[in-house]
């Protein structure tokens, strides 16, 4: 069923990008940006894009609940729908801090979940038009072409590790016990960019502490369907209705995942 959605999802994401996001890129006024929390913001483009996506997706599958990042911020009770039979999960602009600063990367993340597990996902790069998609049990694609995850081949492997949501003790342990085994690179502060980097041979592995559903549902599915591995550090499946639990590893291969998981377990 979900494969049929690809025919409409690409044009929908392009339309929303053209109508709500691109006209405001590098043209935001101070009044167009609101702080939701420390280092977390929302813009008028986020809310406009989420409104357009919610309306279109509700017409596409009227039986599916809708959980959008901005709607959930306004009313946390919306999160209770993540375990529903069918649920759309929307991140209207992933990488909002980048977007608000007038720089890439940023994108749109959409996932469709069934009883708490993602069954389809789309990752749209607004500036380039690159569309990554995945369907549970059917594979992953970039711009309609099948894709298989590939490692960089570098030794040591290339890791993008976010430390911003770790407490001081865990941050120190990560630097002491994990970092020496990898070549560390900057994170793009955008899951819509980080997950494709894992699949396309730019990065080998990434660690996420915060695992909110709208940031990770589509990307986790994309990595797994491409033949990499994305899961909790103990190997358990990432579920969107358990997205407040910390910790997630995404890797270009099961072997890279296992190596990182073992090092984390030894901390």
Steps between C-alpha positions, in 0.01 A plus 500: 500500500766753597689467171209667323551809714829583326312623193343783699759559773771647277273760340343580838835564668619713209180707512525559873865596466421746222195650670600515866876462541711624210336846474606562863850357478748778582205741519376447856435800720577482870127487564477185285713301748389385845706312760324184628782417741873553537657433159163401354299730278203511268436729204191604308624267224485201738140565599386578145668187361354281775152636433530423128640152561241413765217602270634302205590188697161492673337490157740230384427265792201630696523208743852593614573719801736793448783592734686812393793645690343842541156363585658282768685798642173691529313201646710211638189279507550463125787264579255241629409428136847365413394144582178513296421250229622746239674828570666763284807659666604840367812709544417797275855638511769279646803716568298809592802662668689475171202627302449796735869588470471497121725201438463133401428223569132470579220282370156351547451167678182295465435153638200273510487277807281202578449404865815686601741387226585690183384328181589776254714812504601791280797736543489805274789742453326830432793669325606215269173310458664173603233256620595200710224248562462165672226242545518226760592170337537656155826698504625856473535748215659834417317692228325179397817294464561205738782564744714280725690640794877511460775573749763764433781243506703731724705369794415609760133529402340844471258583780265794546422517870278758665599591855254785547235302689742304722570589861856592598597150619374324188658763279837442662462121474411529132810707430727267695365154408333540160663786310851346476365214288351723230569797278251752635319743270255778572133414516279689255238566772248356257382139503370548145867533399663267754309186404576531126868550591497161671357328193700678230851434631569841655482390865530152649316537827310754705375512858190687607402566861162664440276277287180693428268327256488779241881514489568127468205291377570547129879487532514182707282322247706637210829370645358158585330450165824601325684219678665702777386476858325756720374398843527564870852441641383167649385389155129541566270645236439874495130562555343839438272464803807466724676805360567662836749225585860611436757335279516395135777376269489516121772327300578418138531129581404258778870453580551874552190506719621210711841659555351827618240326717769293672707808576199683640411202717852500646479859623 
